[in-house]
Amino acid sequence: EEKNPSIHLRYKIILIINSSCSQITTLINHKDKPKRSDKTLQAIQRVGQAVNLAVGRFVTVGEAIANENHELKEEMSVACIEARRAGETIAQLTDVANLDHPESDSHITIFTDKTGVVKAARLLLSSVTKVLVLADRIVIKQIITSRNKVLATMEQLEKVSSFQEFVQIFSQFGNEMVEFAHLTGDRQNDLKDEKKKARMAASRAVLEKCTMMLLTASKTCLRHPDCESARINKDGVFHRMRLALEQVIEIVTDSRPNGENEMAPISIYSGIKEFKVRVEGLRENLYFLSKENLSTMLEVILEHTEDFTDSAYTSHEHREHILELSKQAKMELEHLVSVWMQAQNQKTKDLMEDLEVAILKTCQCMNELKREVHSAATSLAADLLKYHTDHMVLKALKITGVEGNLEAVAEYTCKLSEQKEQLVEVCRLLRHVSGTEPLEITCIHAEDTFQVTGPQIISAAETLALHPSSKIAKENLEVFCEAWESQLSDMSMLLREINDVFEGRRGEKRVYLSLPRPGKHNANLKALKPVKLDTEEQAKIAKLGLELHLLTSDVDSETEKWEDQENEIVQHGQGMSSMAYSMYLFTRGEGLLKTTQDLFHQAEVHDDDKPMLLLEAEKLISMCKQLQRTIKISTKFYAVCVFLLRSMSSLLFLM
């Protein structure tokens, strides 16, 4: 905050507004009783002083920002002066010392200048808003500047011709990406629009994963400069990163290129929801829409159901049910329109009862259609994820690539292309039944990721097959395969969230055993001195954070294979994954851990608990070994858990 106070100014102002608004409202809306006791007056004075102190704190930060940004210094300074004056006025108007104290009365007359308090409160809110807007402009400018630096360095990376030059520039690029990640992470947390927040999260996820891809793809291209597949692989990463960077800027500036309006595709869920609202609105007003409007809305919904009925991956049973319900929906609407038209001409009791029945039957039919498409999409997604959980095609590509078997690589790339088409299709179907706009955006992001990553894996595999002894080409293929596996894991979590929304369980969070609980662990927390990290240490932390994220995805993917989710090993693994993920979010400036002290408190273990922790760790390792022998847990899960513990330890050591 000392180096860049504008980043957190928005949070400071929001906290001040939240704490002060109720206090100011109390002052303005106090009951007009002529007398007040000493206790009441002192309470009012404390409120006035609290408002003034809070204003003073954020004005100090605002003035620091003004000194750092000369183009907005004058505007910011004026707004800060107004805010300070308003805070001081409120404090003066509520100061008991300024009031009359009649000696003959045990009660004191409350201040009568309520108009002055109202004016001061309005001036305060106005000036706070000005500071907020100015700070927002500064944050946006910082993000744009950071983006421009990243783009400039990317252009240099594309043109390098030697490893030495590449390593030097990539080190600079890594630092710039860390800075950009922190700025956009703060902005993402600050966004109130859930749709924008989901888009920002998707763009930042692309940039994070592509950073590692860019490293290996560029190194492969440098090692094999004449290899066309290596060049295609690298160009694809650069192109995707540029698109993600532009999307971030579109979100923070709330703009579209060339003035285009964002046209979000309509899903079946949103269409049915709107259709039902219009139908049920007939109860209150028979004339607020036309029958043509309802017919058009239903036609659009039924057109979208063709995505299911035309899909080669939809089961015959689901296809037949969707077609039957679509036909029934048309019939129910025809009957509804007939009764509705009659009711407009003659509002008899019988006709109104018939209309109510028609409304209920139409809505019930739409609910059944909604349930059927949900079942079709989610069951298909679950089956597909289960079928591809062993990643056999990816493993085969790695093996045949190392063998230099171009024929076999071509065979398995065809299979991967088929798998990609299946996953892309499933993502499109899931979008129709996601239930919320943020989940729709996540589905679109998943679809784009599979669409792009599939061909990148293929080009990386072709490069390895052409250069089977190349270690960097092998590493490059590994990185792209890990990105594919990570997206499959993300899709599994997405499917759970969609089911939770459909079943009304949205917002429930799983409790992990390793997370700290309220109680004695929080009773004797020691205050830790803040530590300033240099650029190299920050880069190490960012790298470890990225590794933790990839490892937690592996752990989650492995634990998802267990049918018994209550198993002790599964719960320990999930708990460790949860803590590691919290630490990963911390390295990006996100999540519940806001300071270095929070991080240490999360990982703190008291002396009395250390023997128990060591015992539990030994039990975990021994149980993992036992499960390995019984082939109930993969070697990968065991290795990931061990490496996860080491990475968490390394991160804490650096902090």
mmCIF file of N, CA, C and O in Angstrom, residues 568-611:
data_model
loop_
_atom_site.group_PDB
_atom_site.id
_atom_site.type_symbol
_atom_site.label_atom_id
_atom_site.label_comp_id
_atom_site.label_asym_id
_atom_site.label_seq_id
_atom_site.Cartn_x
_atom_site.Cartn_y
_atom_site.Cartn_z
ATOM 1 N N GLU A 568 -11.391 -41.311 5.050
ATOM 2 C CA GLU A 568 -10.472 -40.452 5.800
ATOM 3 C C GLU A 568 -9.340 -39.937 4.921
ATOM 4 O O GLU A 568 -8.945 -38.772 5.011
ATOM 5 N N ILE A 569 -8.790 -40.797 4.067
ATOM 6 C CA ILE A 569 -7.700 -40.382 3.182
ATOM 7 C C ILE A 569 -8.177 -39.301 2.215
ATOM 8 O O ILE A 569 -7.491 -38.306 1.974
ATOM 9 N N VAL A 570 -9.366 -39.494 1.666
ATOM 10 C CA VAL A 570 -9.908 -38.511 0.731
ATOM 11 C C VAL A 570 -10.079 -37.159 1.425
ATOM 12 O O VAL A 570 -9.723 -36.111 0.886
ATOM 13 N N GLN A 571 -10.602 -37.185 2.649
ATOM 14 C CA GLN A 571 -10.823 -35.939 3.373
ATOM 15 C C GLN A 571 -9.508 -35.248 3.717
ATOM 16 O O GLN A 571 -9.393 -34.024 3.625
ATOM 17 N N HIS A 572 -8.490 -36.028 4.103
ATOM 18 C CA HIS A 572 -7.174 -35.432 4.374
ATOM 19 C C HIS A 572 -6.601 -34.812 3.097
ATOM 20 O O HIS A 572 -6.035 -33.710 3.127
ATOM 21 N N GLY A 573 -6.729 -35.535 1.988
ATOM 22 C CA GLY A 573 -6.216 -35.016 0.722
ATOM 23 C C GLY A 573 -6.935 -33.752 0.301
ATOM 24 O O GLY A 573 -6.324 -32.783 -0.138
ATOM 25 N N GLN A 574 -8.262 -33.741 0.460
ATOM 26 C CA GLN A 574 -9.035 -32.555 0.114
ATOM 27 C C GLN A 574 -8.696 -31.378 1.021
ATOM 28 O O GLN A 574 -8.645 -30.227 0.584
ATOM 29 N N GLY A 575 -8.474 -31.682 2.290
ATOM 30 C CA GLY A 575 -8.118 -30.626 3.228
ATOM 31 C C GLY A 575 -6.787 -29.986 2.871
ATOM 32 O O GLY A 575 -6.634 -28.762 2.880
ATOM 33 N N MET A 576 -5.804 -30.835 2.559
ATOM 34 C CA MET A 576 -4.493 -30.320 2.180
ATOM 35 C C MET A 576 -4.593 -29.513 0.882
ATOM 36 O O MET A 576 -3.982 -28.451 0.732
ATOM 37 N N SER A 577 -5.408 -29.999 -0.052
ATOM 38 C CA SER A 577 -5.606 -29.289 -1.309
ATOM 39 C C SER A 577 -6.253 -27.935 -1.072
ATOM 40 O O SER A 577 -5.882 -26.939 -1.687
ATOM 41 N N SER A 578 -7.236 -27.898 -0.164
ATOM 42 C CA SER A 578 -7.925 -26.643 0.126
ATOM 43 C C SER A 578 -6.977 -25.606 0.705
ATOM 44 O O SER A 578 -6.989 -24.440 0.318
ATOM 45 N N MET A 579 -6.134 -26.037 1.659
ATOM 46 C CA MET A 579 -5.187 -25.099 2.261
ATOM 47 C C MET A 579 -4.188 -24.601 1.211
ATOM 48 O O MET A 579 -3.872 -23.406 1.156
ATOM 49 N N ALA A 580 -3.716 -25.509 0.360
ATOM 50 C CA ALA A 580 -2.769 -25.111 -0.680
ATOM 51 C C ALA A 580 -3.413 -24.129 -1.654
ATOM 52 O O ALA A 580 -2.791 -23.176 -2.107
ATOM 53 N N TYR A 581 -4.687 -24.356 -1.966
ATOM 54 C CA TYR A 581 -5.380 -23.462 -2.890
ATOM 55 C C TYR A 581 -5.547 -22.070 -2.280
ATOM 56 O O TYR A 581 -5.428 -21.056 -2.979
ATOM 57 N N SER A 582 -5.804 -22.023 -0.975
ATOM 58 C CA SER A 582 -5.896 -20.723 -0.293
ATOM 59 C C SER A 582 -4.569 -19.977 -0.391
ATOM 60 O O SER A 582 -4.520 -18.764 -0.603
ATOM 61 N N MET A 583 -3.468 -20.725 -0.238
ATOM 62 C CA MET A 583 -2.145 -20.106 -0.330
ATOM 63 C C MET A 583 -1.868 -19.634 -1.761
ATOM 64 O O MET A 583 -1.263 -18.582 -1.977
ATOM 65 N N TYR A 584 -2.343 -20.414 -2.735
ATOM 66 C CA TYR A 584 -2.186 -20.021 -4.133
ATOM 67 C C TYR A 584 -2.937 -18.720 -4.413
ATOM 68 O O TYR A 584 -2.416 -17.798 -5.045
ATOM 69 N N LEU A 585 -4.185 -18.631 -3.924
ATOM 70 C CA LEU A 585 -4.965 -17.409 -4.115
ATOM 71 C C LEU A 585 -4.274 -16.215 -3.465
ATOM 72 O O LEU A 585 -4.321 -15.093 -3.984
ATOM 73 N N PHE A 586 -3.623 -16.468 -2.313
ATOM 74 C CA PHE A 586 -2.912 -15.397 -1.622
ATOM 75 C C PHE A 586 -1.808 -14.820 -2.510
ATOM 76 O O PHE A 586 -1.591 -13.603 -2.541
ATOM 77 N N THR A 587 -1.091 -15.693 -3.253
ATOM 78 C CA THR A 587 -0.012 -15.206 -4.119
ATOM 79 C C THR A 587 -0.546 -14.350 -5.257
ATOM 80 O O THR A 587 0.199 -13.605 -5.884
ATOM 81 N N ARG A 588 -1.854 -14.438 -5.533
ATOM 82 C CA ARG A 588 -2.472 -13.631 -6.589
ATOM 83 C C ARG A 588 -3.229 -12.435 -6.030
ATOM 84 O O ARG A 588 -3.869 -11.703 -6.761
ATOM 85 N N GLY A 589 -3.174 -12.272 -4.692
ATOM 86 C CA GLY A 589 -3.899 -11.168 -4.069
ATOM 87 C C GLY A 589 -5.384 -11.419 -3.963
ATOM 88 O O GLY A 589 -6.177 -10.484 -3.928
ATOM 89 N N GLU A 590 -5.793 -12.710 -3.909
ATOM 90 C CA GLU A 590 -7.203 -13.051 -3.849
ATOM 91 C C GLU A 590 -7.464 -13.915 -2.620
ATOM 92 O O GLU A 590 -6.567 -14.261 -1.873
ATOM 93 N N GLY A 591 -8.737 -14.295 -2.459
ATOM 94 C CA GLY A 591 -9.100 -15.232 -1.402
ATOM 95 C C GLY A 591 -9.245 -14.570 -0.046
ATOM 96 O O GLY A 591 -9.217 -13.343 0.104
ATOM 97 N N LEU A 592 -9.396 -15.427 0.982
ATOM 98 C CA LEU A 592 -9.644 -14.950 2.333
ATOM 99 C C LEU A 592 -8.374 -14.496 3.046
ATOM 100 O O LEU A 592 -8.437 -13.761 4.025
ATOM 101 N N LEU A 593 -7.214 -14.965 2.591
ATOM 102 C CA LEU A 593 -5.957 -14.569 3.219
ATOM 103 C C LEU A 593 -5.515 -13.244 2.610
ATOM 104 O O LEU A 593 -5.120 -13.186 1.449
ATOM 105 N N LYS A 594 -5.600 -12.161 3.390
ATOM 106 C CA LYS A 594 -5.337 -10.826 2.849
ATOM 107 C C LYS A 594 -3.922 -10.337 3.110
ATOM 108 O O LYS A 594 -3.401 -9.511 2.379
ATOM 109 N N THR A 595 -3.282 -10.826 4.187
ATOM 110 C CA THR A 595 -1.943 -10.354 4.542
ATOM 111 C C THR A 595 -1.028 -11.540 4.788
ATOM 112 O O THR A 595 -1.479 -12.677 4.939
ATOM 113 N N THR A 596 0.288 -11.233 4.849
ATOM 114 C CA THR A 596 1.253 -12.282 5.168
ATOM 115 C C THR A 596 0.950 -12.881 6.534
ATOM 116 O O THR A 596 1.118 -14.089 6.748
ATOM 117 N N GLN A 597 0.487 -12.052 7.446
ATOM 118 C CA GLN A 597 0.152 -12.540 8.785
ATOM 119 C C GLN A 597 -0.981 -13.562 8.716
ATOM 120 O O GLN A 597 -0.946 -14.584 9.398
ATOM 121 N N ASP A 598 -1.979 -13.302 7.862
ATOM 122 C CA ASP A 598 -3.071 -14.266 7.689
ATOM 123 C C ASP A 598 -2.529 -15.613 7.209
ATOM 124 O O ASP A 598 -2.989 -16.674 7.638
ATOM 125 N N LEU A 599 -1.550 -15.532 6.294
ATOM 126 C CA LEU A 599 -0.978 -16.764 5.747
ATOM 127 C C LEU A 599 -0.309 -17.591 6.837
ATOM 128 O O LEU A 599 -0.505 -18.807 6.932
ATOM 129 N N PHE A 600 0.463 -16.916 7.685
ATOM 130 C CA PHE A 600 1.129 -17.631 8.767
ATOM 131 C C PHE A 600 0.125 -18.160 9.787
ATOM 132 O O PHE A 600 0.287 -19.243 10.331
ATOM 133 N N HIS A 601 -0.910 -17.376 10.047
ATOM 134 C CA HIS A 601 -1.931 -17.837 10.985
ATOM 135 C C HIS A 601 -2.632 -19.081 10.454
ATOM 136 O O HIS A 601 -2.960 -19.988 11.206
ATOM 137 N N GLN A 602 -2.837 -19.117 9.135
ATOM 138 C CA GLN A 602 -3.480 -20.289 8.543
ATOM 139 C C GLN A 602 -2.622 -21.534 8.737
ATOM 140 O O GLN A 602 -3.125 -22.615 8.984
ATOM 141 N N ALA A 603 -1.308 -21.345 8.625
ATOM 142 C CA ALA A 603 -0.413 -22.495 8.699
ATOM 143 C C ALA A 603 0.184 -22.710 10.079
ATOM 144 O O ALA A 603 0.960 -23.641 10.286
ATOM 145 N N GLU A 604 -0.173 -21.836 11.037
ATOM 146 C CA GLU A 604 0.453 -21.907 12.356
ATOM 147 C C GLU A 604 0.060 -23.169 13.107
ATOM 148 O O GLU A 604 -1.086 -23.595 13.098
ATOM 149 N N VAL A 605 1.040 -23.774 13.731
ATOM 150 C CA VAL A 605 0.808 -24.958 14.564
ATOM 151 C C VAL A 605 1.441 -24.718 15.920
ATOM 152 O O VAL A 605 2.605 -24.338 16.017
ATOM 153 N N HIS A 606 0.683 -24.895 16.990
ATOM 154 C CA HIS A 606 1.210 -24.687 18.332
ATOM 155 C C HIS A 606 2.081 -25.866 18.749
ATOM 156 O O HIS A 606 1.941 -26.986 18.252
ATOM 157 N N ASP A 607 2.980 -25.599 19.694
ATOM 158 C CA ASP A 607 3.911 -26.633 20.144
ATOM 159 C C ASP A 607 3.171 -27.871 20.632
ATOM 160 O O ASP A 607 3.598 -29.004 20.394
ATOM 161 N N ASP A 608 2.051 -27.664 21.324
ATOM 162 C CA ASP A 608 1.307 -28.798 21.855
ATOM 163 C C ASP A 608 0.713 -29.651 20.747
ATOM 164 O O ASP A 608 0.427 -30.834 20.941
ATOM 165 N N ASP A 609 0.502 -29.039 19.585
ATOM 166 C CA ASP A 609 -0.149 -29.763 18.503
ATOM 167 C C ASP A 609 0.839 -30.429 17.550
ATOM 168 O O ASP A 609 0.437 -31.232 16.710
ATOM 169 N N LYS A 610 2.126 -30.098 17.652
ATOM 170 C CA LYS A 610 3.094 -30.627 16.698
ATOM 171 C C LYS A 610 3.205 -32.150 16.733
ATOM 172 O O LYS A 610 3.228 -32.796 15.687
ATOM 173 N N PRO A 611 3.261 -32.777 17.929
ATOM 174 C CA PRO A 611 3.317 -34.247 17.938
ATOM 175 C C PRO A 611 2.101 -34.864 17.256
ATOM 176 O O PRO A 611 2.237 -35.840 16.512
#
